[in-house]
mmCIF file of C-alpha atoms in Angstrom:
data_model
loop_
_atom_site.group_PDB
_atom_site.id
_atom_site.type_symbol
_atom_site.label_atom_id
_atom_site.label_comp_id
_atom_site.label_asym_id
_atom_site.label_seq_id
_atom_site.Cartn_x
_atom_site.Cartn_y
_atom_site.Cartn_z
ATOM 1 C CA MET S 1 -16.093 -35.735 1.383
ATOM 2 C CA SER S 2 -19.012 -33.924 -0.236
ATOM 3 C CA THR S 3 -21.920 -36.076 -1.341
ATOM 4 C CA SER S 4 -21.887 -34.149 -4.623
ATOM 5 C CA GLN S 5 -18.655 -35.987 -5.503
ATOM 6 C CA HIS S 6 -18.670 -39.497 -6.863
ATOM 7 C CA LEU S 7 -17.187 -42.332 -4.867
ATOM 8 C CA THR S 8 -14.415 -44.289 -6.546
ATOM 9 C CA ARG S 9 -13.742 -48.007 -6.445
ATOM 10 C CA GLU S 10 -10.377 -47.306 -4.791
ATOM 11 C CA LYS S 11 -12.061 -45.283 -2.035
ATOM 12 C CA VAL S 12 -14.554 -48.070 -1.331
ATOM 13 C CA MET S 13 -11.729 -50.619 -1.156
ATOM 14 C CA GLU S 14 -9.875 -48.398 1.315
ATOM 15 C CA CYS S 15 -12.993 -48.281 3.494
ATOM 16 C CA LEU S 16 -13.367 -52.068 3.420
ATOM 17 C CA LYS S 17 -9.774 -52.444 4.586
ATOM 18 C CA ARG S 18 -10.846 -50.660 7.767
ATOM 19 C CA VAL S 19 -13.563 -53.228 8.546
ATOM 20 C CA GLY S 20 -12.348 -56.370 10.279
ATOM 21 C CA GLU S 21 -13.928 -59.838 10.373
ATOM 22 C CA PRO S 22 -14.632 -60.515 14.091
ATOM 23 C CA LEU S 23 -13.310 -64.086 14.252
ATOM 24 C CA LEU S 24 -10.295 -64.049 11.940
ATOM 25 C CA LYS S 25 -9.321 -60.492 12.870
ATOM 26 C CA LYS S 26 -8.486 -59.560 9.286
ATOM 27 C CA ASP S 27 -10.077 -56.993 7.034
ATOM 28 C CA MET S 28 -12.614 -57.712 4.270
ATOM 29 C CA MET S 29 -10.167 -57.147 1.426
ATOM 30 C CA SER S 30 -7.342 -59.245 2.891
ATOM 31 C CA LEU S 31 -9.701 -62.182 3.412
ATOM 32 C CA GLY S 32 -10.900 -62.006 -0.194
ATOM 33 C CA LEU S 33 -14.539 -61.738 0.871
ATOM 34 C CA VAL S 34 -15.432 -59.005 -1.627
ATOM 35 C CA ARG S 35 -16.812 -60.486 -4.834
ATOM 36 C CA GLU S 36 -18.041 -57.363 -6.569
ATOM 37 C CA ILE S 37 -18.130 -53.600 -6.048
ATOM 38 C CA SER S 38 -20.586 -51.469 -8.001
ATOM 39 C CA ILE S 39 -20.903 -47.702 -7.681
ATOM 40 C CA ASP S 40 -23.542 -45.351 -9.040
ATOM 41 C CA GLU S 41 -22.315 -41.855 -8.085
ATOM 42 C CA THR S 42 -22.692 -42.080 -4.264
ATOM 43 C CA ARG S 43 -24.722 -45.295 -4.168
ATOM 44 C CA VAL S 44 -22.672 -48.411 -3.386
ATOM 45 C CA PHE S 45 -23.628 -52.047 -3.901
ATOM 46 C CA LEU S 46 -21.416 -54.843 -2.525
ATOM 47 C CA HIS S 47 -21.595 -58.556 -3.257
ATOM 48 C CA MET S 48 -19.635 -60.356 -0.544
ATOM 49 C CA GLU S 49 -18.890 -63.836 0.692
ATOM 50 C CA ASP S 50 -20.592 -64.803 3.956
ATOM 51 C CA PRO S 51 -17.662 -65.492 6.310
ATOM 52 C CA SER S 52 -19.626 -67.323 8.997
ATOM 53 C CA GLY S 53 -23.285 -68.036 8.293
ATOM 54 C CA ASP S 54 -24.102 -66.283 11.570
ATOM 55 C CA SER S 55 -26.984 -63.857 10.976
ATOM 56 C CA LYS S 56 -26.094 -61.671 13.971
ATOM 57 C CA MET S 57 -22.508 -61.359 12.780
ATOM 58 C CA LEU S 58 -23.702 -60.445 9.284
ATOM 59 C CA ASP S 59 -25.956 -57.741 10.706
ATOM 60 C CA ALA S 60 -23.020 -56.309 12.639
ATOM 61 C CA LEU S 61 -20.785 -56.411 9.557
ATOM 62 C CA LYS S 62 -23.438 -54.675 7.451
ATOM 63 C CA ALA S 63 -23.821 -51.950 10.043
ATOM 64 C CA GLU S 64 -20.068 -51.371 10.301
ATOM 65 C CA ILE S 65 -19.496 -51.379 6.531
ATOM 66 C CA GLY S 66 -22.420 -49.007 6.061
ATOM 67 C CA ARG S 67 -21.102 -46.667 8.748
ATOM 68 C CA VAL S 68 -17.598 -46.503 7.270
ATOM 69 C CA LEU S 69 -18.823 -45.940 3.721
ATOM 70 C CA GLN S 70 -21.356 -43.303 4.736
ATOM 71 C CA GLU S 71 -18.634 -41.427 6.605
ATOM 72 C CA SER S 72 -16.747 -41.382 3.310
ATOM 73 C CA GLY S 73 -19.668 -39.951 1.365
ATOM 74 C CA ALA S 74 -21.905 -42.883 0.421
ATOM 75 C CA THR S 75 -25.588 -41.962 0.470
ATOM 76 C CA SER S 76 -26.815 -45.549 0.046
ATOM 77 C CA VAL S 77 -25.130 -48.875 0.809
ATOM 78 C CA GLU S 78 -26.604 -52.213 -0.300
ATOM 79 C CA ILE S 79 -24.820 -55.426 0.718
ATOM 80 C CA GLN S 80 -25.604 -58.912 -0.544
ATOM 81 C CA PHE S 81 -23.947 -61.868 1.186
ATOM 82 C CA SER S 82 -23.582 -65.233 -0.550
ATOM 83 C CA GLY S 83 -22.920 -68.119 1.786
ATOM 84 C CA LYS S 84 -21.303 -71.529 1.356
ATOM 85 C CA SER S 85 -22.723 -74.931 2.150
ATOM 86 C CA GLN S 86 -20.823 -77.565 4.090
ATOM 87 C CA GLY S 87 -19.598 -79.006 0.793
ATOM 88 C CA GLY S 88 -17.963 -75.698 -0.077
ATOM 89 C CA LYS S 89 -20.362 -74.807 -2.874
ATOM 90 C CA PRO S 90 -22.196 -71.473 -2.929
ATOM 91 C CA THR S 91 -25.624 -71.465 -1.368
ATOM 92 C CA GLU S 92 -28.333 -71.526 -4.037
ATOM 93 C CA PHE S 93 -30.867 -68.731 -4.306
ATOM 94 C CA ARG S 94 -34.389 -69.942 -3.788
ATOM 95 C CA PRO S 95 -36.903 -68.289 -6.113
ATOM 96 C CA GLY S 96 -39.963 -66.961 -4.341
ATOM 97 C CA PRO S 97 -43.445 -66.173 -5.603
ATOM 98 C CA ILE S 98 -44.529 -62.592 -6.248
ATOM 99 C CA ARG S 99 -47.454 -61.664 -4.054
ATOM 100 C CA GLY S 100 -50.639 -61.496 -6.105
ATOM 101 C CA VAL S 101 -49.019 -62.602 -9.388
ATOM 102 C CA LYS S 102 -50.195 -65.933 -10.771
ATOM 103 C CA GLN S 103 -47.757 -66.419 -13.648
ATOM 104 C CA VAL S 104 -44.507 -64.824 -14.782
ATOM 105 C CA ILE S 105 -43.847 -65.005 -18.526
ATOM 106 C CA ALA S 106 -40.471 -63.834 -19.850
ATOM 107 C CA VAL S 107 -39.985 -62.578 -23.402
ATOM 108 C CA ALA S 108 -36.437 -63.138 -24.614
ATOM 109 C CA SER S 109 -34.215 -63.038 -27.675
ATOM 110 C CA GLY S 110 -30.752 -64.264 -28.504
ATOM 111 C CA LYS S 111 -29.704 -60.945 -30.002
ATOM 112 C CA GLY S 112 -30.848 -57.341 -30.181
ATOM 113 C CA GLY S 113 -32.763 -55.742 -33.012
ATOM 114 C CA VAL S 114 -35.341 -58.491 -33.502
ATOM 115 C CA GLY S 115 -38.305 -56.524 -32.110
ATOM 116 C CA LYS S 116 -38.467 -58.327 -28.784
ATOM 117 C CA SER S 117 -39.858 -55.340 -26.861
ATOM 118 C CA THR S 118 -42.481 -54.760 -29.558
ATOM 119 C CA VAL S 119 -43.617 -58.357 -29.189
ATOM 120 C CA ALA S 120 -43.568 -58.145 -25.368
ATOM 121 C CA VAL S 121 -45.712 -54.981 -25.278
ATOM 122 C CA ASN S 122 -48.264 -56.150 -27.827
ATOM 123 C CA LEU S 123 -48.397 -59.617 -26.283
ATOM 124 C CA ALA S 124 -49.129 -58.096 -22.868
ATOM 125 C CA LEU S 125 -51.881 -55.934 -24.354
ATOM 126 C CA ALA S 126 -53.327 -58.898 -26.240
ATOM 127 C CA LEU S 127 -53.526 -60.916 -23.011
ATOM 128 C CA ALA S 128 -55.249 -57.949 -21.348
ATOM 129 C CA LYS S 129 -57.810 -57.879 -24.176
ATOM 130 C CA MET S 130 -58.586 -61.494 -23.299
ATOM 131 C CA ASN S 131 -59.895 -60.381 -19.885
ATOM 132 C CA SER S 132 -56.665 -61.054 -18.005
ATOM 133 C CA LYS S 133 -55.055 -58.725 -15.484
ATOM 134 C CA VAL S 134 -51.596 -57.999 -16.856
ATOM 135 C CA GLY S 135 -48.428 -56.162 -15.862
ATOM 136 C CA ILE S 136 -45.226 -55.639 -17.808
ATOM 137 C CA MET S 137 -41.780 -55.371 -16.230
ATOM 138 C CA ASP S 138 -39.004 -53.802 -18.294
ATOM 139 C CA ALA S 139 -35.934 -55.832 -17.339
ATOM 140 C CA ASP S 140 -33.824 -54.414 -20.173
ATOM 141 C CA ILE S 141 -31.907 -52.118 -17.816
ATOM 142 C CA TYR S 142 -29.477 -50.745 -20.395
ATOM 143 C CA GLY S 143 -32.141 -50.140 -23.034
ATOM 144 C CA PRO S 144 -35.458 -49.414 -21.260
ATOM 145 C CA ASN S 145 -37.830 -48.776 -24.179
ATOM 146 C CA ILE S 146 -41.119 -49.875 -22.604
ATOM 147 C CA PRO S 147 -42.103 -46.400 -21.277
ATOM 148 C CA LEU S 148 -41.704 -44.890 -24.767
ATOM 149 C CA MET S 149 -43.641 -47.691 -26.435
ATOM 150 C CA LEU S 150 -46.497 -47.378 -23.944
ATOM 151 C CA GLY S 151 -46.599 -43.587 -24.118
ATOM 152 C CA VAL S 152 -45.525 -42.969 -20.511
ATOM 153 C CA ARG S 153 -44.263 -39.386 -20.198
ATOM 154 C CA ASN S 154 -40.838 -38.535 -18.799
ATOM 155 C CA ASP S 155 -42.393 -36.564 -15.950
ATOM 156 C CA GLN S 156 -44.426 -39.551 -14.747
ATOM 157 C CA GLN S 157 -42.752 -41.417 -11.908
ATOM 158 C CA PRO S 158 -43.973 -44.269 -9.698
ATOM 159 C CA GLU S 159 -44.903 -43.288 -6.169
ATOM 160 C CA GLY S 160 -43.945 -45.029 -2.947
ATOM 161 C CA THR S 161 -46.208 -46.376 -0.212
ATOM 162 C CA THR S 162 -45.986 -46.231 3.558
ATOM 163 C CA GLU S 163 -44.868 -49.885 3.467
ATOM 164 C CA ASN S 164 -41.793 -48.926 1.381
ATOM 165 C CA LYS S 165 -43.365 -50.414 -1.734
ATOM 166 C CA ILE S 166 -43.351 -48.976 -5.261
ATOM 167 C CA LEU S 167 -46.636 -48.385 -7.060
ATOM 168 C CA PRO S 168 -46.352 -49.211 -10.780
ATOM 169 C CA LEU S 169 -47.799 -46.864 -13.377
ATOM 170 C CA GLU S 170 -50.640 -47.884 -15.663
ATOM 171 C CA ALA S 171 -50.827 -47.495 -19.427
ATOM 172 C CA HIS S 172 -53.452 -48.841 -21.828
ATOM 173 C CA GLY S 173 -54.939 -50.977 -19.050
ATOM 174 C CA ILE S 174 -51.754 -52.741 -17.927
ATOM 175 C CA LYS S 175 -49.347 -52.032 -15.053
ATOM 176 C CA VAL S 176 -45.779 -51.088 -15.933
ATOM 177 C CA ILE S 177 -42.429 -50.659 -14.223
ATOM 178 C CA SER S 178 -39.099 -49.741 -15.835
ATOM 179 C CA ILE S 179 -35.784 -48.237 -14.791
ATOM 180 C CA GLY S 180 -36.577 -45.709 -17.504
ATOM 181 C CA LEU S 181 -39.218 -44.256 -15.167
ATOM 182 C CA PHE S 182 -36.530 -43.314 -12.629
ATOM 183 C CA THR S 183 -33.646 -42.086 -14.809
ATOM 184 C CA ASP S 184 -32.848 -39.372 -17.317
ATOM 185 C CA PRO S 185 -33.707 -40.854 -20.743
ATOM 186 C CA ASP S 186 -30.662 -39.182 -22.320
ATOM 187 C CA LYS S 187 -28.106 -40.511 -19.836
ATOM 188 C CA PRO S 188 -26.621 -44.020 -20.115
ATOM 189 C CA ILE S 189 -27.013 -46.509 -17.286
ATOM 190 C CA ILE S 190 -23.520 -47.788 -16.483
ATOM 191 C CA TRP S 191 -24.009 -50.542 -13.926
ATOM 192 C CA ARG S 192 -22.245 -53.793 -13.225
ATOM 193 C CA GLY S 193 -23.821 -57.097 -12.267
ATOM 194 C CA PRO S 194 -24.751 -56.555 -8.602
ATOM 195 C CA LEU S 195 -26.734 -53.380 -9.276
ATOM 196 C CA LEU S 196 -28.594 -55.131 -12.090
ATOM 197 C CA HIS S 197 -29.290 -58.016 -9.727
ATOM 198 C CA LYS S 198 -30.609 -55.697 -7.022
ATOM 199 C CA THR S 199 -32.840 -53.807 -9.468
ATOM 200 C CA ILE S 200 -34.448 -57.016 -10.736
ATOM 201 C CA GLN S 201 -35.064 -58.111 -7.144
ATOM 202 C CA GLU S 202 -36.779 -54.814 -6.312
ATOM 203 C CA PHE S 203 -38.882 -54.784 -9.475
ATOM 204 C CA LEU S 204 -40.145 -58.267 -8.695
ATOM 205 C CA HIS S 205 -40.721 -58.070 -4.960
ATOM 206 C CA ARG S 206 -40.831 -54.419 -3.954
ATOM 207 C CA VAL S 207 -43.302 -53.271 -6.611
ATOM 208 C CA GLU S 208 -46.931 -53.490 -5.472
ATOM 209 C CA TRP S 209 -48.236 -55.411 -8.478
ATOM 210 C CA GLY S 210 -51.604 -56.211 -6.951
ATOM 211 C CA GLU S 211 -53.579 -59.100 -8.413
ATOM 212 C CA LEU S 212 -52.226 -60.149 -11.818
ATOM 213 C CA ASP S 213 -52.904 -63.140 -14.013
ATOM 214 C CA TYR S 214 -49.716 -62.519 -15.968
ATOM 215 C CA LEU S 215 -46.560 -60.510 -15.396
ATOM 216 C CA VAL S 216 -44.773 -60.187 -18.742
ATOM 217 C CA VAL S 217 -41.037 -59.567 -18.324
ATOM 218 C CA ASP S 218 -39.189 -57.959 -21.231
ATOM 219 C CA LEU S 219 -35.653 -59.335 -20.916
ATOM 220 C CA PRO S 220 -32.544 -57.793 -22.467
ATOM 221 C CA PRO S 221 -31.115 -59.640 -25.481
ATOM 222 C CA GLY S 222 -28.544 -62.353 -24.980
ATOM 223 C CA THR S 223 -27.725 -64.661 -22.086
ATOM 224 C CA GLY S 224 -26.456 -62.604 -19.171
ATOM 225 C CA ASP S 225 -26.861 -61.317 -15.636
ATOM 226 C CA VAL S 226 -30.515 -60.266 -15.862
ATOM 227 C CA GLN S 227 -31.677 -63.655 -17.134
ATOM 228 C CA LEU S 228 -29.882 -65.358 -14.262
ATOM 229 C CA SER S 229 -31.197 -62.848 -11.726
ATOM 230 C CA LEU S 230 -34.776 -63.380 -12.867
ATOM 231 C CA SER S 231 -34.484 -67.143 -12.437
ATOM 232 C CA GLN S 232 -32.923 -66.650 -8.987
ATOM 233 C CA TRP S 233 -35.462 -64.201 -7.594
ATOM 234 C CA THR S 234 -38.744 -65.756 -8.683
ATOM 235 C CA HIS S 235 -40.335 -68.761 -10.325
ATOM 236 C CA VAL S 236 -40.614 -68.097 -14.073
ATOM 237 C CA SER S 237 -43.600 -69.958 -15.488
ATOM 238 C CA GLY S 238 -42.210 -69.965 -19.018
ATOM 239 C CA VAL S 239 -40.420 -67.995 -21.714
ATOM 240 C CA VAL S 240 -41.364 -66.814 -25.207
ATOM 241 C CA VAL S 241 -38.370 -66.532 -27.541
ATOM 242 C CA VAL S 242 -38.452 -63.928 -30.327
ATOM 243 C CA THR S 243 -36.367 -64.228 -33.495
ATOM 244 C CA THR S 244 -36.200 -62.962 -37.040
ATOM 245 C CA PRO S 245 -36.068 -65.524 -39.861
ATOM 246 C CA GLN S 246 -32.444 -65.144 -40.990
ATOM 247 C CA GLU S 247 -29.688 -67.458 -39.807
ATOM 248 C CA VAL S 248 -27.644 -64.730 -38.074
ATOM 249 C CA ALA S 249 -30.500 -64.302 -35.598
ATOM 250 C CA LEU S 250 -31.377 -67.983 -35.333
ATOM 251 C CA SER S 251 -27.866 -69.001 -34.275
ATOM 252 C CA ASP S 252 -28.113 -66.682 -31.265
ATOM 253 C CA VAL S 253 -31.609 -67.918 -30.451
ATOM 254 C CA ARG S 254 -30.340 -71.484 -30.231
ATOM 255 C CA ARG S 255 -28.003 -70.418 -27.441
ATOM 256 C CA ALA S 256 -30.844 -68.624 -25.655
ATOM 257 C CA VAL S 257 -33.101 -71.683 -25.859
ATOM 258 C CA ASN S 258 -30.345 -73.902 -24.482
ATOM 259 C CA MET S 259 -29.701 -71.426 -21.634
ATOM 260 C CA PHE S 260 -33.332 -71.463 -20.511
ATOM 261 C CA ARG S 261 -33.373 -75.245 -20.687
ATOM 262 C CA GLN S 262 -30.262 -75.321 -18.513
ATOM 263 C CA LEU S 263 -32.066 -73.034 -16.046
ATOM 264 C CA GLU S 264 -35.059 -75.430 -16.214
ATOM 265 C CA ILE S 265 -37.419 -72.689 -17.430
ATOM 266 C CA PRO S 266 -40.056 -74.059 -19.844
ATOM 267 C CA ILE S 267 -39.972 -72.702 -23.399
ATOM 268 C CA LEU S 268 -43.568 -71.782 -24.215
ATOM 269 C CA GLY S 269 -42.827 -71.142 -27.867
ATOM 270 C CA ILE S 270 -41.052 -69.176 -30.580
ATOM 271 C CA VAL S 271 -42.340 -66.048 -32.330
ATOM 272 C CA GLU S 272 -40.894 -65.145 -35.723
ATOM 273 C CA ASN S 273 -40.838 -61.360 -36.129
ATOM 274 C CA MET S 274 -40.218 -59.230 -39.258
ATOM 275 C CA THR S 275 -41.080 -62.081 -41.567
ATOM 276 C CA GLY S 276 -41.341 -61.248 -45.277
ATOM 277 C CA PRO S 277 -39.268 -60.455 -48.380
ATOM 278 C CA VAL S 278 -36.511 -58.554 -46.521
ATOM 279 C CA PHE S 279 -35.487 -61.138 -43.901
ATOM 280 C CA GLY S 280 -37.161 -64.228 -45.334
ATOM 281 C CA LYS S 281 -39.699 -66.558 -43.771
ATOM 282 C CA GLY S 282 -39.862 -69.852 -41.934
ATOM 283 C CA GLY S 283 -36.611 -69.840 -39.954
ATOM 284 C CA GLY S 284 -38.370 -69.575 -36.602
ATOM 285 C CA GLU S 285 -40.841 -72.309 -37.465
ATOM 286 C CA LYS S 286 -38.021 -74.620 -38.565
ATOM 287 C CA MET S 287 -36.170 -73.947 -35.308
ATOM 288 C CA ALA S 288 -39.300 -74.746 -33.297
ATOM 289 C CA GLU S 289 -39.480 -78.081 -35.098
ATOM 290 C CA ASP S 290 -35.800 -78.803 -34.447
ATOM 291 C CA PHE S 291 -36.157 -78.064 -30.723
ATOM 292 C CA GLN S 292 -39.613 -79.663 -30.513
ATOM 293 C CA ILE S 293 -41.192 -76.586 -28.974
ATOM 294 C CA PRO S 294 -44.358 -74.749 -30.082
ATOM 295 C CA PHE S 295 -44.283 -72.227 -32.900
ATOM 296 C CA LEU S 296 -46.639 -69.487 -31.744
ATOM 297 C CA GLY S 297 -46.830 -67.525 -34.993
ATOM 298 C CA ASP S 298 -45.142 -64.887 -37.112
ATOM 299 C CA ILE S 299 -45.380 -61.109 -37.427
ATOM 300 C CA PRO S 300 -44.753 -59.512 -40.844
ATOM 301 C CA LEU S 301 -42.379 -56.591 -41.264
ATOM 302 C CA ASP S 302 -44.886 -53.753 -41.231
ATOM 303 C CA ALA S 303 -44.289 -50.007 -40.890
ATOM 304 C CA GLN S 304 -47.524 -49.600 -38.923
ATOM 305 C CA VAL S 305 -46.100 -51.652 -36.042
ATOM 306 C CA ARG S 306 -43.126 -49.293 -35.783
ATOM 307 C CA LYS S 307 -45.248 -46.150 -36.088
ATOM 308 C CA CYS S 308 -47.598 -47.295 -33.338
ATOM 309 C CA GLY S 309 -44.723 -48.153 -31.013
ATOM 310 C CA ASP S 310 -43.022 -44.802 -31.600
ATOM 311 C CA SER S 311 -46.272 -42.946 -30.943
ATOM 312 C CA GLY S 312 -46.800 -44.600 -27.554
ATOM 313 C CA VAL S 313 -49.985 -46.337 -28.702
ATOM 314 C CA PRO S 314 -49.005 -49.940 -29.598
ATOM 315 C CA LEU S 315 -50.916 -51.638 -32.370
ATOM 316 C CA VAL S 316 -52.923 -53.918 -30.071
ATOM 317 C CA ALA S 317 -53.913 -50.955 -27.882
ATOM 318 C CA GLY S 318 -56.220 -49.748 -30.656
ATOM 319 C CA ASP S 319 -59.568 -51.112 -31.709
ATOM 320 C CA ALA S 320 -58.385 -52.985 -34.795
ATOM 321 C CA LYS S 321 -58.674 -56.758 -34.768
ATOM 322 C CA GLU S 322 -57.528 -57.457 -38.296
ATOM 323 C CA GLY S 323 -54.222 -57.489 -40.175
ATOM 324 C CA VAL S 324 -51.054 -57.498 -38.084
ATOM 325 C CA CYS S 325 -53.061 -56.865 -34.905
ATOM 326 C CA SER S 326 -54.836 -60.177 -35.408
ATOM 327 C CA ARG S 327 -51.428 -61.879 -35.576
ATOM 328 C CA PHE S 328 -50.598 -60.674 -32.067
ATOM 329 C CA LEU S 329 -54.001 -61.748 -30.768
ATOM 330 C CA ASN S 330 -53.552 -65.201 -32.326
ATOM 331 C CA ILE S 331 -50.077 -65.495 -30.810
ATOM 332 C CA ALA S 332 -51.487 -64.622 -27.383
ATOM 333 C CA GLU S 333 -54.112 -67.333 -27.777
ATOM 334 C CA ALA S 334 -51.471 -69.831 -28.925
ATOM 335 C CA LEU S 335 -49.377 -68.845 -25.918
ATOM 336 C CA ARG S 336 -52.231 -69.600 -23.548
ATOM 337 C CA GLU S 337 -52.772 -72.968 -25.198
ATOM 338 C CA SER S 338 -49.050 -73.758 -24.921
ATOM 339 C CA PHE S 339 -49.077 -72.560 -21.334
ATOM 340 C CA TYR S 340 -51.908 -74.869 -20.398
ATOM 341 C CA LYS S 341 -50.318 -77.885 -22.104
ATOM 342 C CA ASN S 342 -46.785 -77.345 -20.789
ATOM 343 C CA ILE S 343 -47.224 -75.822 -17.321
ATOM 344 C CA LYS S 344 -50.206 -77.825 -16.071
ATOM 345 C CA THR S 345 -49.942 -78.461 -12.336
ATOM 346 C CA ASP S 346 -51.013 -81.397 -10.234
ATOM 347 C CA SER S 347 -52.842 -79.119 -7.812
ATOM 348 C CA ALA S 348 -55.754 -78.363 -10.146
ATOM 349 C CA PRO S 349 -58.787 -80.508 -9.231
ATOM 350 C CA ASP S 350 -59.976 -80.908 -12.820
ATOM 351 C CA GLU S 351 -59.331 -79.747 -16.369
ATOM 352 C CA GLU S 352 -61.862 -76.905 -16.404
ATOM 353 C CA SER S 353 -60.623 -75.319 -13.185
ATOM 354 C CA ASP S 354 -57.045 -75.754 -14.404
ATOM 355 C CA LYS S 355 -57.867 -73.856 -17.597
ATOM 356 C CA GLU S 356 -59.571 -71.153 -15.564
ATOM 357 C CA TYR S 357 -56.446 -70.710 -13.435
ATOM 358 C CA PHE S 358 -53.953 -70.559 -16.257
ATOM 359 C CA TYR S 359 -56.077 -68.592 -18.706
ATOM 360 C CA GLY S 360 -57.041 -65.936 -16.177
ATOM 361 C CA GLN S 361 -60.750 -66.272 -16.948
ATOM 362 C CA GLU S 362 -61.668 -65.247 -13.423
ATOM 363 C CA SER S 363 -60.659 -61.673 -14.265
ATOM 364 C CA SER S 364 -63.144 -59.312 -15.792
#
């Protein structure tokens, strides 16, 4: 089979029928060990049940599955095994820290079209203006708008290192990674859950972020695979929820807030975007009161915000400190205050050093 052809799901399943489990002497498909198959042209990602818990056996299975699939035209094979505990329940993922990154802050919304990415970008830039070292990770795999908003050209791509790491790009003083830096901007990304999961893992732990006070993660709208993957692959310090004032947006935000609470991720606050005569005012603040979480501030519906984002020079990237720009700066300050109050750790020796750690004041 030529590698220029695309693999099909049926072809992958046929290959897995040729790989036997060493102890039970049955193939992967017959045993029902295959949870998910995702294919991107000739790249294959498999999510499978761990049949034994034996690491040597898993290594042998991976090698055999990879060999069979590559013989059939696969250029890349990624396999994720999920084990079972003695009680029969799936083994839990244990989130790990990101080397060099102090705090991970997610920016989320219950629905699309509320300006979440605009808030994430300007919030990241506002934190950078407060002498913090900041990176932004575009986790909206299906709609990666961060490169456009930060003015990163299509011909700019992250480079690799000798340690098989990915070097993020830099724009307006912050580090950035996005699937949009690796793909054709005019072609849709048609991936299922496992490939999304793998991409989030690599963006968190394979990217060489360096020393950061904050990594801002722009999540896709809703409550889906990426949100779960983020919580599984690292410790999320807290989440900022973005909404518009009208009820149709607020009803979705309520579900998002409840999801993050179920995942035990602290809600740092709510930002009301596009406030004004068109969509109304005060819905986000009322929701913050109902949920007893901080209201970080509101952003008026302003054409200048859109123009700056479309031009690749976000509003906060400029020199202005008044008008709508001041709203973003005030929200960033309110976020840091909320962060200190809600995420305070027992390890800090005193209040001043605790503030220094969370506020990133060591950076210059």
